Amino acid sequence: MILLGVDIGGSGIKGALVDSETGELVSERIRIETPQPATPEAVAKTLKQLVDQFDYDGPVGCGFPATVHHGIAFTAANIDKTWINTQVEKLFTETINKPCYVLNDADAAGIAEVKFGAGKNNHGVVMMVTIGTGLGSAIFVNGSLLPNTELGHIILENDIAEHYCSDSARQQNDLSWGKWGKRFNKYLDRLQFLFNPDIFILGGGASKNFEKFKDKITVRTPVVTATKLNAAGIIGAALYANDLNAQGIKPNTLSVEPNEHIETDKCKAKA
Ligand code: BGC
């Protein structure tokens, strides 16, 4: 099936049509600058502009740089704080007037890599780390995703890991690739200690410079770079939408206050 995948980032909103059978882009990739300030309403409007450029009417998958639990954003590390508690799936679905399934951006990139990229034939524990403005993570066990792991926020060297070794930390602290690579190796070493993955897949902007820091990576776990590069987030978002849509699951458009939603979940857990 052909679906529209979108990757929402701090600087650009990118989308393309994706063939869910092959994981290939089947249209050009369109990018629109993320509006500033990137409030929910402004981003939703820009998303509509992007979607309208495609001759497409069907479900849309959308990667988003925050924890997205049942369609609601709960964190905002590198995005406008007004996203916290926003019903993202409801907002996007209503704005673009098409079912819009939203998931964490690193989870989306991981889905693409595990299905069609560097993690393709890997069983066991696959860990994707995206290195950009933030540090994103995705964990798969035998191909199944554990969503919203947020491992860019573990504490490392008395700091939040993404403040210590994201790509923006490298730029802000004017670190050479070698110096930054040593920091990043400490991060992988901690993840290895905690999760014992079978493979690390590196994605995001900094992964394109792997050659410049790979001699600093000494963890025993094999480390490879993503093969879908810029398109991984788009492809994974489309695959996610395809999967839920095929199961007859609709995006979360219920008009509930986010706090009520949390209570509902707690009650369910007790029952
Ligand atoms: C966010 C994650 C996101 C990552 C990459 C982090 O700051 O907390 O949700 O996946 O950045 O965009």
Coordinates of C-alpha atoms in Angstrom, one line a residue, residues 70-245:
H70 CA -2.0 7.1 22.9
G71 CA -1.8 10.2 20.7
I72 CA -0.9 12.7 23.4
A73 CA 2.5 14.4 23.8
F74 CA 3.8 14.3 27.3
T75 CA 7.3 15.8 27.0
A76 CA 8.8 18.8 25.2
A77 CA 12.6 18.7 25.6
N78 CA 13.4 20.5 22.3
I79 CA 10.0 21.7 21.2
D80 CA 7.6 24.4 22.4
K81 CA 6.5 23.6 25.9
T82 CA 2.8 24.1 24.9
W83 CA 3.0 20.7 23.3
I84 CA 2.9 19.0 26.7
N85 CA -0.6 17.4 27.2
T86 CA -1.6 18.3 23.6
Q87 CA -3.8 15.7 21.9
V88 CA -1.5 15.5 18.9
E89 CA -3.4 12.8 16.9
K90 CA -6.7 14.6 17.4
L91 CA -5.2 18.0 16.4
F92 CA -3.5 16.7 13.3
T93 CA -6.4 14.4 12.3
E94 CA -8.8 17.3 12.5
T95 CA -6.5 19.8 10.8
I96 CA -5.6 17.7 7.8
N97 CA -8.9 16.0 7.6
K98 CA -7.3 12.5 7.3
P99 CA -6.6 9.9 9.9
C100 CA -3.2 10.8 11.4
Y101 CA -1.2 8.3 13.5
V102 CA 1.5 10.0 15.6
L103 CA 4.5 8.3 17.2
N104 CA 7.9 9.3 18.6
D105 CA 10.4 10.2 15.9
A106 CA 13.1 7.8 17.0
D107 CA 10.6 5.0 17.2
A108 CA 9.6 5.8 13.6
A109 CA 13.2 5.8 12.4
G110 CA 13.8 2.5 14.2
I111 CA 10.7 0.9 12.7
A112 CA 12.1 1.7 9.2
E113 CA 15.6 0.4 10.0
V114 CA 14.4 -2.8 11.6
K115 CA 12.0 -3.6 8.7
F116 CA 14.0 -2.5 5.7
G117 CA 17.4 -1.1 6.8
A118 CA 20.4 -1.9 9.0
G119 CA 18.4 -3.9 11.5
K120 CA 16.7 -6.1 8.9
N121 CA 18.0 -9.5 9.7
N122 CA 18.6 -8.9 13.4
H123 CA 16.8 -10.8 16.0
G124 CA 17.2 -10.2 19.7
V125 CA 17.6 -6.7 21.0
V126 CA 18.1 -4.0 18.5
M127 CA 18.7 -0.5 19.8
M128 CA 18.4 2.6 17.6
V129 CA 20.0 5.9 18.7
T130 CA 19.3 9.0 16.7
I131 CA 21.8 11.8 17.2
G132 CA 20.5 15.3 16.3
T133 CA 19.3 18.3 18.3
G134 CA 18.1 15.7 20.8
L135 CA 19.2 12.1 21.4
G136 CA 16.4 9.7 20.5
S137 CA 16.1 6.0 21.2
A138 CA 14.1 3.0 20.1
I139 CA 14.4 -0.6 21.4
F140 CA 13.1 -3.7 19.5
V141 CA 13.0 -7.2 20.9
N142 CA 12.6 -9.8 18.1
G143 CA 11.2 -7.0 15.9
S144 CA 8.7 -5.6 18.4
L145 CA 9.0 -2.1 19.5
L146 CA 9.0 -0.9 23.2
P147 CA 7.7 2.6 22.5
N148 CA 8.8 5.9 24.0
T149 CA 12.0 4.8 25.7
E150 CA 13.5 8.3 25.9
L151 CA 17.0 7.1 26.7
G152 CA 18.5 10.5 25.7
H153 CA 17.4 11.6 29.1
I154 CA 19.4 9.2 31.3
I155 CA 22.0 10.9 33.6
L156 CA 25.6 10.7 32.3
E157 CA 28.5 12.5 33.8
N158 CA 26.2 14.5 36.1
D159 CA 24.2 15.7 33.1
I160 CA 21.3 14.8 31.0
A161 CA 22.8 12.5 28.3
E162 CA 21.4 14.6 25.4
H163 CA 23.0 17.7 26.9
Y164 CA 26.3 15.9 27.1
C165 CA 26.5 14.1 23.7
S166 CA 23.8 15.0 21.2
D167 CA 24.9 16.7 18.0
S168 CA 23.8 20.1 19.3
A169 CA 26.0 19.5 22.4
R170 CA 28.9 18.8 20.0
Q171 CA 28.3 22.1 18.2
Q172 CA 27.5 24.2 21.2
N173 CA 30.7 23.0 23.0
D174 CA 32.7 23.2 19.8
L175 CA 34.0 19.7 20.3
S176 CA 36.1 17.9 17.6
W177 CA 34.6 14.6 16.3
G178 CA 37.2 12.8 18.3
K179 CA 36.3 14.5 21.6
W180 CA 32.6 14.2 21.0
G181 CA 33.1 10.5 20.0
K182 CA 34.6 9.7 23.3
R183 CA 31.6 11.2 25.0
F184 CA 29.2 9.3 22.8
N185 CA 31.1 6.1 23.5
K186 CA 30.5 6.6 27.2
Y187 CA 26.8 6.9 26.4
L188 CA 26.8 3.7 24.3
D189 CA 28.7 2.0 27.1
R190 CA 26.0 2.9 29.6
L191 CA 23.2 1.7 27.3
Q192 CA 25.2 -1.5 26.7
F193 CA 25.5 -2.0 30.5
L194 CA 21.8 -1.4 31.1
F195 CA 20.3 -3.3 28.1
N196 CA 22.8 -5.6 26.5
P197 CA 21.6 -5.0 23.0
D198 CA 22.8 -7.2 20.1
I199 CA 23.4 -4.2 17.8
F200 CA 23.4 -0.4 18.0
I201 CA 22.1 1.4 14.9
L202 CA 23.0 5.1 14.8
G203 CA 20.8 7.5 12.9
G204 CA 20.3 11.3 12.7
G205 CA 22.6 14.0 11.4
A206 CA 25.8 13.0 13.3
S207 CA 25.6 9.4 12.1
K208 CA 26.6 10.6 8.6
N209 CA 30.0 11.4 10.1
F210 CA 30.6 8.0 11.6
E211 CA 33.9 7.7 9.9
K212 CA 35.2 10.7 11.8
F213 CA 34.5 9.2 15.3
K214 CA 34.3 5.5 14.9
D215 CA 37.8 4.9 16.2
K216 CA 36.5 6.2 19.6
I217 CA 33.8 3.7 19.8
T218 CA 35.0 0.7 21.8
V219 CA 31.9 -0.9 23.1
R220 CA 31.7 -4.7 22.5
T221 CA 28.3 -4.4 20.8
P222 CA 28.4 -4.0 17.0
V223 CA 27.7 -0.4 16.0
V224 CA 26.4 0.3 12.5
T225 CA 24.8 3.3 10.8
A226 CA 21.3 3.6 9.6
T227 CA 20.9 2.9 5.9
K228 CA 17.7 4.9 5.3
L229 CA 19.3 8.1 6.5
N230 CA 17.1 11.2 6.0
A231 CA 14.1 9.0 5.0
A232 CA 14.0 6.6 7.9
G233 CA 11.6 8.8 10.0
I234 CA 9.2 9.2 7.0
I235 CA 9.3 5.6 6.1
G236 CA 8.8 4.3 9.7
A237 CA 5.9 6.7 10.3
A238 CA 4.2 5.5 7.1
L239 CA 4.7 1.8 8.1
Y240 CA 3.3 2.6 11.6
A241 CA 0.2 4.1 10.1
N242 CA -0.2 1.2 7.7
D243 CA 0.0 -1.3 10.5
L244 CA -2.6 0.4 12.8
N245 CA -4.9 1.2 9.9

